[in-house]
CSV table of C-alpha atoms in Angstrom, one decimal:
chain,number,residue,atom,x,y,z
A,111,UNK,CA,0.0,0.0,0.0
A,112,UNK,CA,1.4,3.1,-1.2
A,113,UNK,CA,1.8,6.1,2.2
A,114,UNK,CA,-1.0,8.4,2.2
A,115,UNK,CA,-0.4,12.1,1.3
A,116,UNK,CA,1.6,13.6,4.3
A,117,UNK,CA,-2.1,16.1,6.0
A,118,UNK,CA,-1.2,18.8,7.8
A,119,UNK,CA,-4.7,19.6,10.0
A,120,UNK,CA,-5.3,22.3,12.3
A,121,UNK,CA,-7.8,22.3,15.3
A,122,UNK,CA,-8.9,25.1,17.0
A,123,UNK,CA,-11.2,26.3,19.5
A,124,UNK,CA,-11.6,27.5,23.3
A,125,UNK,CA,-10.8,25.5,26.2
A,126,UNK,CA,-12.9,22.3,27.8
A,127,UNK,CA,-14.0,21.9,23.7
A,128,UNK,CA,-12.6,18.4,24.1
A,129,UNK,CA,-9.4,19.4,22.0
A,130,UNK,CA,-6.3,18.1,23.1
A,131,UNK,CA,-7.8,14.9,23.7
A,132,UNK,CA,-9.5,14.7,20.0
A,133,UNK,CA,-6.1,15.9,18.2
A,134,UNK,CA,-3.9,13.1,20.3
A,135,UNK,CA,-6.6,10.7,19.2
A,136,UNK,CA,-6.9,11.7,15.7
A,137,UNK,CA,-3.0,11.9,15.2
A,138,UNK,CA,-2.4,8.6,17.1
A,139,UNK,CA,-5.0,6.7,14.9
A,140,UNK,CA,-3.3,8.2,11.7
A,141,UNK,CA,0.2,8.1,12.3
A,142,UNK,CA,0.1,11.7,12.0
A,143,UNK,CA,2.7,13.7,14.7
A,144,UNK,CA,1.2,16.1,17.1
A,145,UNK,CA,1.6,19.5,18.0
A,146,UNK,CA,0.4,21.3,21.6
A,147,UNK,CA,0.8,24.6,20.6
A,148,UNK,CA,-1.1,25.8,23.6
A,149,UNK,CA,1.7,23.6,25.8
A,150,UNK,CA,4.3,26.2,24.0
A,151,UNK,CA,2.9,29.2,25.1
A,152,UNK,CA,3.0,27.8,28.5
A,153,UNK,CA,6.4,27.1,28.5
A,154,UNK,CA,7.1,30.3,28.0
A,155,UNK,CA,4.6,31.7,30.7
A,156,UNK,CA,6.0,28.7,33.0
A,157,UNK,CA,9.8,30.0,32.1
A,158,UNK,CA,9.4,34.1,32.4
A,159,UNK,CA,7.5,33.3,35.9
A,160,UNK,CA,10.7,31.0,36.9
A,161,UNK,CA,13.1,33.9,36.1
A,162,UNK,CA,11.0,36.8,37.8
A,163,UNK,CA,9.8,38.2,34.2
A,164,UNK,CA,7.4,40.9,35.2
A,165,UNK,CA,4.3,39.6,33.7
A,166,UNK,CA,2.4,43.2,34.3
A,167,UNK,CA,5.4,44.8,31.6
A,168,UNK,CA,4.9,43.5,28.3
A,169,UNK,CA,8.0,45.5,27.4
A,170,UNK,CA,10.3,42.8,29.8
A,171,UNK,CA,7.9,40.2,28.5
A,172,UNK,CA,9.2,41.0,24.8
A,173,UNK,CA,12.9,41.7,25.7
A,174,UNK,CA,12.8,37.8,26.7
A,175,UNK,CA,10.9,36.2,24.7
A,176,UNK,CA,14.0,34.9,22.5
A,177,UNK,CA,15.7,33.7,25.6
A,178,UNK,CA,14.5,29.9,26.7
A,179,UNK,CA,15.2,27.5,24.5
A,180,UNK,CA,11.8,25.4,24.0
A,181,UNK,CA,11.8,21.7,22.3
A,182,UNK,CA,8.5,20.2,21.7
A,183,UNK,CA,8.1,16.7,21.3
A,184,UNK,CA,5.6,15.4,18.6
A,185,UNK,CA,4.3,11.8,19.6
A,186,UNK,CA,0.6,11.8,20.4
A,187,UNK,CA,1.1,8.6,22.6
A,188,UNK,CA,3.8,11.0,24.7
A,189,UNK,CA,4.4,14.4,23.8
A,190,UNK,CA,6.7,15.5,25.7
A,191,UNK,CA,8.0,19.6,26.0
A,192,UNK,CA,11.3,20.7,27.5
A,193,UNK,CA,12.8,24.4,28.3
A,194,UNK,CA,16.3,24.7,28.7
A,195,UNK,CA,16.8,21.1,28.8
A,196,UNK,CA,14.0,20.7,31.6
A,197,UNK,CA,11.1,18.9,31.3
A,198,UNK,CA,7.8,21.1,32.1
A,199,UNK,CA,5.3,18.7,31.1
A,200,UNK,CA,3.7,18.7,34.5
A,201,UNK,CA,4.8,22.0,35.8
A,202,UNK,CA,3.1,23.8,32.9
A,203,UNK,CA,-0.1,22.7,33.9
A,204,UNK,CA,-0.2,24.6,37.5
A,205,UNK,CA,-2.8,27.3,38.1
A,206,UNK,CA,0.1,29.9,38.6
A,207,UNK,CA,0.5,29.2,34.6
A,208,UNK,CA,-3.0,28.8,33.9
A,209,UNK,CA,-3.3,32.4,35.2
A,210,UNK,CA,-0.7,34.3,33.5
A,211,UNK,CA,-0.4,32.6,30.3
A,212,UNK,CA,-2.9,35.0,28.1
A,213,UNK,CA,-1.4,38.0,29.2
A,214,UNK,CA,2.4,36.7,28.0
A,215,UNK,CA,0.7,35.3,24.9
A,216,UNK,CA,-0.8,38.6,24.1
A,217,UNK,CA,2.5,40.1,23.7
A,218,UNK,CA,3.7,40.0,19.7
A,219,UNK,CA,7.3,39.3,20.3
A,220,UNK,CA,6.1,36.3,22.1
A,221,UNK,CA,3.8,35.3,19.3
A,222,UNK,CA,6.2,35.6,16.4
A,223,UNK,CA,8.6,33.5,18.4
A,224,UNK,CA,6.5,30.9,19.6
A,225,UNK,CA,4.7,30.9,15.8
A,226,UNK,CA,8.0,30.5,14.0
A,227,UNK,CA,8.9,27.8,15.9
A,228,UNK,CA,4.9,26.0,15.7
A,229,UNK,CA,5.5,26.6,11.4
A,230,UNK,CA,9.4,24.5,10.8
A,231,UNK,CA,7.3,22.0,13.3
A,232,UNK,CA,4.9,21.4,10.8
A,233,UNK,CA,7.1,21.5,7.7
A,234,UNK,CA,9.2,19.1,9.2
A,235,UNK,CA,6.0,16.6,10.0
A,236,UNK,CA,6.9,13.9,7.5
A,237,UNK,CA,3.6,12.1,7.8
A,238,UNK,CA,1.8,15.1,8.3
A,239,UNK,CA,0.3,16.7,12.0
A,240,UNK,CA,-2.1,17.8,13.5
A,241,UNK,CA,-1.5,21.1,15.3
A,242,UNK,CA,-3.6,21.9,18.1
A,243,UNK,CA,-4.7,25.6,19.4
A,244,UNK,CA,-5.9,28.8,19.6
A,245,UNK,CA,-5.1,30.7,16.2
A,246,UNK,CA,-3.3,27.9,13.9
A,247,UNK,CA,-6.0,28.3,11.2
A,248,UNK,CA,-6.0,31.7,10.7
A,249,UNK,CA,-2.3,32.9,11.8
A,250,UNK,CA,0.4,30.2,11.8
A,251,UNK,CA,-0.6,27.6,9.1
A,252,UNK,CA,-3.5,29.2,7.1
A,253,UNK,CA,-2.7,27.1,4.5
A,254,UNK,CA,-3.3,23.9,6.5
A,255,UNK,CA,-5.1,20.9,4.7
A,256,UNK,CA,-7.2,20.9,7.1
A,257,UNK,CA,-9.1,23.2,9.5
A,258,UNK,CA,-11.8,22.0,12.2
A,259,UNK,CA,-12.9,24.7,14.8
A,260,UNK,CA,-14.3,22.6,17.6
A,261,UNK,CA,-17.0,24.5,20.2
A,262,UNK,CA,-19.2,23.6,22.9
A,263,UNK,CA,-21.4,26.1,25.5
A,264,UNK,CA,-19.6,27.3,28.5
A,265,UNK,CA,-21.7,24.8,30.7
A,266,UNK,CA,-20.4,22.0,29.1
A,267,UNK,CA,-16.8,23.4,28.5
A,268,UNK,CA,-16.6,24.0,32.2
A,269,UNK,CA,-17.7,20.7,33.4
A,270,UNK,CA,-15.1,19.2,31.6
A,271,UNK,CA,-12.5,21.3,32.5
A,272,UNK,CA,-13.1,21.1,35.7
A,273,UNK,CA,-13.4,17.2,35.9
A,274,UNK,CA,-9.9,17.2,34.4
A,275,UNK,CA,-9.2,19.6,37.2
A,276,UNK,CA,-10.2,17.9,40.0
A,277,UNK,CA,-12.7,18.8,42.4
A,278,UNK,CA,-12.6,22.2,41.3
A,279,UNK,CA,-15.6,23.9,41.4
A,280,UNK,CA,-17.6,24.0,38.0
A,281,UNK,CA,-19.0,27.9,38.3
A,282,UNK,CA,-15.3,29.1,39.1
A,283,UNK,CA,-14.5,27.5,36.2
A,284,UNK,CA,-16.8,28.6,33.9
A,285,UNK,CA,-16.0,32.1,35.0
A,286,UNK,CA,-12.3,31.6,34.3
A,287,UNK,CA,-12.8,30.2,30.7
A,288,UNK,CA,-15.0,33.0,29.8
A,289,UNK,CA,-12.5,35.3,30.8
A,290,UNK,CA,-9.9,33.7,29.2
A,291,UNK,CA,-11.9,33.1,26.1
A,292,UNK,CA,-12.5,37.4,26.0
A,293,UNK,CA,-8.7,37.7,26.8
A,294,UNK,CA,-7.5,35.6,23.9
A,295,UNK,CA,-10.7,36.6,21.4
A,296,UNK,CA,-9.9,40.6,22.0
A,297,UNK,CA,-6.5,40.5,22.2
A,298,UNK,CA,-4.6,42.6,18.9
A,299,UNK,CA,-2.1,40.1,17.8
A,300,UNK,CA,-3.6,36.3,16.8
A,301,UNK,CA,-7.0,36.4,18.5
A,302,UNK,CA,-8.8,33.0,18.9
A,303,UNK,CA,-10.8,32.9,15.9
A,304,UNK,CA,-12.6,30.5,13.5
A,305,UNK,CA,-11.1,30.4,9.9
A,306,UNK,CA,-13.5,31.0,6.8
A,307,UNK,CA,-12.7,27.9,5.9
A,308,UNK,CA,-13.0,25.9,8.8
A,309,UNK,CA,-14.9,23.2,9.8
A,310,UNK,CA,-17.0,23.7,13.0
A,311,UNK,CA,-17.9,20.9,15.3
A,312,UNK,CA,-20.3,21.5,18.1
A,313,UNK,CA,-19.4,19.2,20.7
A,314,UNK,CA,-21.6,20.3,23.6
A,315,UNK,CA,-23.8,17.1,22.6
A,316,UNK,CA,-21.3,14.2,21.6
A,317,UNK,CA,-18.4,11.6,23.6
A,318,UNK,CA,-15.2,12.1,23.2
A,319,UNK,CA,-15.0,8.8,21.2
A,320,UNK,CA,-17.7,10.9,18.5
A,321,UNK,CA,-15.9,14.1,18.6
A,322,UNK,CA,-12.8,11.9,17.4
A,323,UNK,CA,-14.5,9.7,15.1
A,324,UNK,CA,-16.0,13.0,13.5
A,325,UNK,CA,-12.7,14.3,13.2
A,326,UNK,CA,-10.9,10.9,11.4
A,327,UNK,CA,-14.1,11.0,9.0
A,328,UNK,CA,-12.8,14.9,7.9
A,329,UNK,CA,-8.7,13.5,7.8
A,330,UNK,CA,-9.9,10.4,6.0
A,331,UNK,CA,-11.9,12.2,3.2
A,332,UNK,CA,-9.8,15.4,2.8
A,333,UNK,CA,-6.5,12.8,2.4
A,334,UNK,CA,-8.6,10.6,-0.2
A,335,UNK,CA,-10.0,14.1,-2.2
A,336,UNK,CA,-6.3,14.9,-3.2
């Protein structure tokens, strides 16, 4: 059997939509590699927080932003991420992070960085990827084979977030996403937005398991249109 085209597919969309889970799914099942691009930006946060950045002074913010050294690792069944030779898988995931992160990915230094390094990721994908986040339809690969926009209400979005977080408290939650959501939506450079041409998958309604056998349907019949 000859290799199928190399599919380079970019998911976007808002927290709790179910995304990270879908595109290690979808990537895993196709022997496609995978890309958190929202991990990256947390890296960053994770690393200008380690070395007393002032997150308030975008200006310090930007004068850094070529500093850590970030590696990304692109196996859905692992993906690991290192700055500086560190691994920061888990300590990217802390609330301190979770906090801070929109305001150092608002700053456009930070984005062209983290963007430049997110596009010779996906040119180097020989089997083709699939690049999770927040603008990677509309900013870093707009020419992407592919482009799903995956949603779901804020009730449902928190509920999931906040199982993954456990115990928290769903309403806290849901307040937090929607700020975060207006944060990253209004913000100059990148905003979270849906391409023209992307797909958009409601997934307030479905399982995980539909969400990503939705998504292998789009792969599958995008890869045999070419």
């Amino acid at each position: 059997m000859e290799s199928a085209t190399p599919v380079i597919v970019a998911i976007d969309g808002p927290a709790g939509t179910g995304k990270s889970s879908t595109s290690k799914a979808v990537a895993a099942q196709l022997g496609l590699s995978y890309l958190d691009t929202g991990a990256q930006y947390r890296a960053i946060t994770w690393w200008m927080v380690s070395n007393g950045i002032d997150i308030d002074d975008p200006s310090a913010i930007a004068a850094a932003a070529g500093k850590p050294e970030i590696v990304s690792g692109t196996d859905p069944e692992g993906p690991a991420i290192t700055v500086d030779g560190v691994d920061v898988a888990g300590p990217i995931r802390t609330q301190e992070v979770s906090s801070k992160v929109s305001a150092v990915s608002a700053v456009p230094e930070v984005r062209t960085r983290i963007t430049e390094l997110q596009r010779s990721i996906a040119a180097s994908a020989g089997q083709g990827i699939v690049v999770e986040g927040r603008d990677i339809g509309t900013t870093v690969l707009p020419d992407a084979d592919l482009k799903i926009f995956l949603t779901a209400s804020p009730e449902a979005r928190a509920a999931r977030r906040s199982g993954e977080l456990k115990g928290s408290d769903v309403h806290s939650t849901r307040e937090a996403l929607i700020k975060r959501d207006a944060a990253d939506s209004s913000r100059k450079a990148s905003p979270l937005a849906k391409a023209d041409d992307a797909v958009e998958v409601d997934t307030t309604e479905l399982t995980l398991a539909q969400v990503i056998e939705c998504v292998v349907t789009l792969v599958e019949e995008k890869r045999a249109g070419k």
